[in-house]
GROMACS .gro file of C-alpha atoms in nm:
model
  286
    1MET     CA    1  -0.429   1.572   2.385
    2ASN     CA    2  -0.727   1.332   2.402
    3ILE     CA    3  -0.684   0.949   2.464
    4ARG     CA    4  -0.693   0.841   2.087
    5ARG     CA    5  -0.420   1.099   2.029
    6ILE     CA    6  -0.214   0.966   2.302
    7GLY     CA    7  -0.263   0.617   2.167
    8LEU     CA    8  -0.124   0.742   1.819
    9CYS     CA    9   0.159   0.906   1.990
   10LEU     CA   10   0.280   0.572   2.130
   11LEU     CA   11   0.227   0.393   1.801
   12ALA     CA   12   0.423   0.647   1.618
   13LEU     CA   13   0.722   0.628   1.873
   14SER     CA   14   0.703   0.257   1.844
   15LEU     CA   15   0.778   0.276   1.443
   16ALA     CA   16   1.128   0.368   1.480
   17GLY     CA   17   1.267   0.537   1.179
   18LEU     CA   18   0.936   0.619   1.014
   19ALA     CA   19   0.983   0.991   0.933
   20VAL     CA   20   0.624   1.020   0.820
   21ALA     CA   21   0.504   0.939   1.192
   22SER     CA   22   0.747   1.171   1.348
   23GLY     CA   23   0.496   1.472   1.382
   24ALA     CA   24   0.205   1.245   1.544
   25CYS     CA   25   0.279   1.355   1.888
   26GLY     CA   26   0.196   1.717   1.837
   27ASP     CA   27  -0.079   1.907   1.986
   28ASP     CA   28  -0.433   1.784   1.946
   29LYS     CA   29  -0.611   2.004   1.677
   30ASP     CA   30  -0.932   1.998   1.509
   31THR     CA   31  -0.710   2.057   1.178
   32GLU     CA   32  -0.514   1.740   1.212
   33VAL     CA   33  -0.632   1.436   1.001
   34ILE     CA   34  -0.462   1.081   1.085
   35LEU     CA   35  -0.401   0.888   0.761
   36ALA     CA   36  -0.352   0.526   0.805
   37THR     CA   37  -0.186   0.411   0.470
   38THR     CA   38   0.054   0.145   0.305
   39THR     CA   39   0.410   0.166   0.285
   40SER     CA   40   0.403   0.181  -0.090
   41THR     CA   41   0.216   0.511  -0.095
   42VAL     CA   42   0.498   0.647   0.117
   43ASP     CA   43   0.793   0.471  -0.023
   44SER     CA   44   0.698   0.541  -0.379
   45GLY     CA   45   0.694   0.914  -0.298
   46LEU     CA   46   0.335   0.969  -0.397
   47LEU     CA   47   0.214   1.113  -0.070
   48ASP     CA   48   0.513   1.335  -0.041
   49GLU     CA   49   0.366   1.501  -0.343
   50LEU     CA   50  -0.015   1.488  -0.278
   51ILE     CA   51  -0.017   1.578   0.078
   52PRO     CA   52   0.143   1.937   0.032
   53ARG     CA   53  -0.100   1.989  -0.242
   54PHE     CA   54  -0.407   1.912  -0.047
   55GLU     CA   55  -0.263   2.105   0.266
   56ALA     CA   56  -0.212   2.416   0.072
   57ASP     CA   57  -0.567   2.475  -0.027
   58SER     CA   58  -0.727   2.328   0.304
   59ASP     CA   59  -0.744   2.400   0.657
   60TYR     CA   60  -0.622   2.043   0.765
   61GLU     CA   61  -0.284   1.894   0.845
   62ILE     CA   62  -0.223   1.543   0.728
   63LYS     CA   63  -0.054   1.312   0.957
   64PRO     CA   64   0.051   0.976   0.781
   65LEU     CA   65   0.117   0.639   0.945
   66SER     CA   66   0.308   0.421   0.704
   67LEU     CA   67   0.195   0.064   0.766
   68GLY     CA   68   0.099  -0.249   0.614
   69SER     CA   69  -0.261  -0.259   0.473
   70GLY     CA   70  -0.358  -0.512   0.765
   71GLN     CA   71  -0.172  -0.273   1.026
   72ALA     CA   72  -0.365   0.028   0.878
   73LEU     CA   73  -0.697  -0.135   0.884
   74GLU     CA   74  -0.631  -0.262   1.258
   75THR     CA   75  -0.531   0.085   1.360
   76ALA     CA   76  -0.825   0.243   1.193
   77SER     CA   77  -1.071  -0.003   1.355
   78ARG     CA   78  -0.945   0.110   1.702
   79GLY     CA   79  -1.027   0.474   1.607
   80ASP     CA   80  -0.653   0.569   1.578
   81ALA     CA   81  -0.679   0.710   1.238
   82ASP     CA   82  -0.945   0.937   1.063
   83VAL     CA   83  -0.918   0.772   0.713
   84VAL     CA   84  -0.729   0.485   0.551
   85LEU     CA   85  -0.567   0.441   0.218
   86VAL     CA   86  -0.496   0.083   0.135
   87HIS     CA   87  -0.458  -0.205  -0.116
   88SER     CA   88  -0.612  -0.503   0.023
   89PRO     CA   89  -0.984  -0.538  -0.129
   90ALA     CA   90  -1.094  -0.853   0.089
   91ALA     CA   91  -0.976  -0.687   0.415
   92GLU     CA   92  -1.113  -0.344   0.327
   93GLN     CA   93  -1.446  -0.494   0.257
   94GLU     CA   94  -1.437  -0.668   0.604
   95PHE     CA   95  -1.338  -0.339   0.771
   96VAL     CA   96  -1.640  -0.174   0.609
   97ASP     CA   97  -1.882  -0.473   0.666
   98SER     CA   98  -1.790  -0.469   1.054
   99GLY     CA   99  -1.895  -0.105   1.053
  100ASN     CA  100  -1.559   0.055   1.104
  101GLY     CA  101  -1.541   0.206   0.770
  102ILE     CA  102  -1.762   0.385   0.542
  103GLU     CA  103  -1.773   0.523   0.172
  104ARG     CA  104  -1.497   0.283   0.040
  105THR     CA  105  -1.391   0.464  -0.279
  106LEU     CA  106  -1.163   0.359  -0.573
  107VAL     CA  107  -0.873   0.592  -0.621
  108MET     CA  108  -0.599   0.428  -0.836
  109HIS     CA  109  -0.426   0.101  -0.915
  110ASN     CA  110  -0.099  -0.030  -1.044
  111ASP     CA  111   0.020  -0.377  -1.034
  112PHE     CA  112   0.257  -0.635  -0.850
  113ILE     CA  113   0.532  -0.772  -1.015
  114ILE     CA  114   0.778  -1.077  -0.917
  115VAL     CA  115   1.140  -0.921  -0.890
  116GLY     CA  116   1.473  -1.118  -0.841
  117PRO     CA  117   1.829  -1.131  -0.920
  118GLU     CA  118   1.950  -1.043  -1.263
  119ASP     CA  119   2.070  -1.394  -1.361
  120ASP     CA  120   1.724  -1.530  -1.262
  121PRO     CA  121   1.826  -1.860  -1.101
  122ALA     CA  122   1.473  -2.021  -1.091
  123GLY     CA  123   1.397  -1.933  -1.462
  124VAL     CA  124   1.103  -1.729  -1.347
  125ALA     CA  125   1.098  -1.514  -1.677
  126GLY     CA  126   1.022  -1.834  -1.889
  127ALA     CA  127   0.710  -1.900  -1.683
  128ALA     CA  128   0.378  -1.874  -1.905
  129SER     CA  129   0.165  -1.796  -1.585
  130ILE     CA  130   0.210  -1.659  -1.240
  131GLY     CA  131   0.128  -2.023  -1.108
  132GLU     CA  132   0.424  -2.148  -1.301
  133ALA     CA  133   0.648  -1.855  -1.191
  134MET     CA  134   0.572  -1.938  -0.820
  135THR     CA  135   0.617  -2.316  -0.862
  136ALA     CA  136   0.964  -2.250  -1.070
  137ILE     CA  137   1.090  -2.051  -0.747
  138ALA     CA  138   0.975  -2.326  -0.526
  139ASP     CA  139   1.113  -2.627  -0.734
  140ALA     CA  140   1.451  -2.437  -0.766
  141GLY     CA  141   1.459  -2.372  -0.394
  142ALA     CA  142   1.552  -2.017  -0.503
  143ASN     CA  143   1.569  -1.758  -0.196
  144PHE     CA  144   1.231  -1.574  -0.153
  145VAL     CA  145   1.186  -1.292   0.081
  146SER     CA  146   0.832  -1.234   0.221
  147ARG     CA  147   0.687  -0.903   0.360
  148GLY     CA  148   0.532  -1.129   0.638
  149ASP     CA  149   0.345  -0.843   0.771
  150ASP     CA  150   0.000  -0.878   0.687
  151SER     CA  151   0.003  -0.611   0.430
  152GLY     CA  152  -0.187  -0.608   0.105
  153THR     CA  153   0.142  -0.724  -0.069
  154HIS     CA  154   0.184  -1.010   0.191
  155THR     CA  155  -0.187  -1.112   0.125
  156LEU     CA  156  -0.137  -1.120  -0.230
  157GLU     CA  157   0.171  -1.310  -0.196
  158LEU     CA  158  -0.006  -1.590   0.012
  159ARG     CA  159  -0.277  -1.606  -0.251
  160LEU     CA  160  -0.021  -1.675  -0.519
  161TRP     CA  161   0.146  -1.964  -0.346
  162GLU     CA  162  -0.207  -2.084  -0.252
  163GLY     CA  163  -0.309  -2.080  -0.606
  164ALA     CA  164   0.006  -2.274  -0.696
  165GLY     CA  165  -0.057  -2.546  -0.447
  166ILE     CA  166   0.259  -2.466  -0.244
  167ASP     CA  167   0.301  -2.398   0.120
  168PRO     CA  168   0.637  -2.232   0.146
  169THR     CA  169   0.619  -2.213   0.531
  170GLY     CA  170   0.942  -2.351   0.709
  171GLU     CA  171   1.104  -2.403   0.384
  172PRO     CA  172   1.485  -2.317   0.404
  173TRP     CA  173   1.467  -2.106   0.117
  174TYR     CA  174   1.171  -1.891   0.227
  175SER     CA  175   1.196  -1.618   0.490
  176GLU     CA  176   1.003  -1.319   0.598
  177SER     CA  177   1.139  -0.959   0.661
  178GLY     CA  178   0.850  -0.814   0.871
  179GLN     CA  179   0.918  -0.489   0.728
  180GLY     CA  180   0.773  -0.251   0.458
  181MET     CA  181   0.825  -0.276   0.082
  182GLY     CA  182   1.125  -0.063   0.054
  183ALA     CA  183   1.311  -0.259   0.326
  184THR     CA  184   1.199  -0.589   0.171
  185LEU     CA  185   1.367  -0.493  -0.168
  186THR     CA  186   1.684  -0.406   0.006
  187ILE     CA  187   1.694  -0.740   0.189
  188ALA     CA  188   1.614  -0.930  -0.137
  189ASP     CA  189   1.896  -0.746  -0.337
  190GLN     CA  190   2.132  -0.833  -0.052
  191THR     CA  191   2.051  -1.188  -0.014
  192GLY     CA  192   1.998  -1.268  -0.397
  193SER     CA  193   1.638  -1.336  -0.338
  194TYR     CA  194   1.289  -1.315  -0.528
  195THR     CA  195   1.005  -1.108  -0.396
  196VAL     CA  196   0.666  -0.979  -0.461
  197SER     CA  197   0.658  -0.586  -0.506
  198ASP     CA  198   0.416  -0.336  -0.623
  199ARG     CA  199   0.551  -0.170  -0.954
  200GLY     CA  200   0.550   0.197  -0.780
  201THR     CA  201   0.784   0.120  -0.503
  202PHE     CA  202   1.019  -0.092  -0.707
  203LEU     CA  203   1.035   0.164  -0.955
  204SER     CA  204   1.112   0.431  -0.715
  205PHE     CA  205   1.400   0.215  -0.564
  206GLY     CA  206   1.503   0.083  -0.910
  207GLY     CA  207   1.855   0.288  -0.867
  208ASP     CA  208   1.914   0.152  -0.531
  209VAL     CA  209   1.886  -0.234  -0.607
  210ALA     CA  210   2.022  -0.461  -0.857
  211LEU     CA  211   1.696  -0.666  -0.876
  212THR     CA  212   1.517  -0.689  -1.199
  213ILE     CA  213   1.156  -0.793  -1.291
  214ALA     CA  214   1.126  -1.151  -1.362
  215PHE     CA  215   0.750  -1.171  -1.403
  216GLU     CA  216   0.466  -0.933  -1.487
  217GLY     CA  217   0.138  -0.872  -1.629
  218ALA     CA  218  -0.080  -1.156  -1.516
  219PRO     CA  219  -0.449  -1.049  -1.410
  220GLU     CA  220  -0.388  -1.178  -1.066
  221LEU     CA  221  -0.128  -0.917  -0.996
  222LEU     CA  222  -0.365  -0.633  -1.024
  223ASN     CA  223  -0.304  -0.375  -0.749
  224ILE     CA  224  -0.604  -0.155  -0.640
  225TYR     CA  225  -0.605   0.126  -0.387
  226HIS     CA  226  -0.925   0.238  -0.194
  227VAL     CA  227  -0.978   0.540   0.038
  228ILE     CA  228  -1.217   0.471   0.330
  229LEU     CA  229  -1.343   0.720   0.607
  230VAL     CA  230  -1.347   0.571   0.955
  231ASN     CA  231  -1.702   0.542   1.054
  232PRO     CA  232  -1.774   0.853   1.291
  233ASP     CA  233  -2.073   0.672   1.444
  234GLU     CA  234  -1.835   0.412   1.584
  235HIS     CA  235  -1.537   0.625   1.669
  236ASP     CA  236  -1.417   0.968   1.762
  237VAL     CA  237  -1.255   1.082   1.455
  238ASN     CA  238  -1.210   1.414   1.251
  239GLU     CA  239  -1.480   1.341   0.996
  240ASP     CA  240  -1.473   1.669   0.822
  241GLY     CA  241  -1.084   1.640   0.764
  242ALA     CA  242  -1.111   1.304   0.664
  243ARG     CA  243  -1.372   1.351   0.417
  244ALA     CA  244  -1.194   1.659   0.267
  245PHE     CA  245  -0.882   1.453   0.217
  246ALA     CA  246  -1.084   1.152   0.061
  247GLU     CA  247  -1.262   1.373  -0.179
  248PHE     CA  248  -0.931   1.535  -0.269
  249LEU     CA  249  -0.768   1.220  -0.373
  250VAL     CA  250  -1.060   1.153  -0.635
  251SER     CA  251  -1.044   1.515  -0.743
  252GLU     CA  252  -0.946   1.616  -1.111
  253GLU     CA  253  -0.657   1.782  -0.960
  254ALA     CA  254  -0.527   1.499  -0.753
  255GLN     CA  255  -0.614   1.236  -1.052
  256ALA     CA  256  -0.426   1.445  -1.303
  257PHE     CA  257  -0.127   1.436  -1.077
  258ILE     CA  258  -0.148   1.062  -1.023
  259GLU     CA  259  -0.180   1.020  -1.388
  260THR     CA  260   0.171   1.150  -1.460
  261PHE     CA  261   0.355   1.080  -1.125
  262GLY     CA  262   0.682   0.904  -1.206
  263VAL     CA  263   0.683   0.964  -1.581
  264ASP     CA  264   0.957   1.223  -1.592
  265GLU     CA  265   1.180   1.004  -1.378
  266PHE     CA  266   1.099   0.650  -1.496
  267GLY     CA  267   0.920   0.689  -1.817
  268GLU     CA  268   0.590   0.548  -1.700
  269PRO     CA  269   0.356   0.644  -1.448
  270LEU     CA  270   0.384   0.455  -1.090
  271PHE     CA  271  -0.002   0.443  -1.032
  272VAL     CA  272  -0.312   0.471  -1.278
  273PRO     CA  273  -0.599   0.721  -1.167
  274ASP     CA  274  -0.953   0.545  -1.139
  275ALA     CA  275  -1.178   0.773  -0.979
  276GLY     CA  276  -1.527   0.738  -1.111
  277LYS     CA  277  -1.466   0.378  -1.227
  278THR     CA  278  -1.573   0.047  -1.084
  279GLU     CA  279  -1.332  -0.220  -0.973
  280ASP     CA  280  -1.483  -0.446  -1.241
  281GLU     CA  281  -1.419  -0.185  -1.504
  282VAL     CA  282  -1.042  -0.171  -1.364
  283ARG     CA  283  -1.018  -0.538  -1.375
  284GLU     CA  284  -1.135  -0.532  -1.754
  285GLY     CA  285  -0.903  -0.278  -1.833
  286GLY     CA  286  -1.156  -0.004  -1.858
   0.00000   0.00000   0.00000
């Protein structure tokens, strides 16, 4: 096992309870591809379906690490991953501009939503804009749980507070879970709190929590995912395996699966496939 894999092994062991990382300490193989990704692609169940489809027709085995986008990109910047699938556009561009990543490719999108208790104590559902929704929570002093983990969701949430002219830091109604989306939804449910969630994870957890969608549909809540190869000129990575998986994600097979994933169970897809589109086209609804 080389130095990079030993580091990954220690990271995987530190992420107690993450089943997706449990195989990361196996023998070092040219067939192993380490994927640093967001908790939403794991918690939603999407990768549980896509990875076996890829592995069935390839010579590679995907080892996913479920992290916030910031942690995923940091892990990849150390060369401890071969490819990343994340949803934090500004951080992704910085990762590429720094020379750590190449070939940033649009894969899919969904959207963020504000979820909270069924009785909506802050009256968020009556807000005319996302700024009004965030202001309503703050003015009411309603409990709010943040991811607080430098994930794409956390980064988006901080932008929403900033856009509303609010700094929730230190407020008694504001807390941070420091955990992934699924765990944060569970905490919000248990504490009667609002939180920001990606739609895919919320729908997949819908039967386990009593939270409801309080606000949705604002253009600021668009949630875009890209796949990025870790730069082989800067890091010792499995370039061929990483490229094969990235190409699979934008293939007709994978995009067709993404288009229908979740429809049978939830009545709507959890993600929208975007291969071949530009980010501007996605933002314009194209």
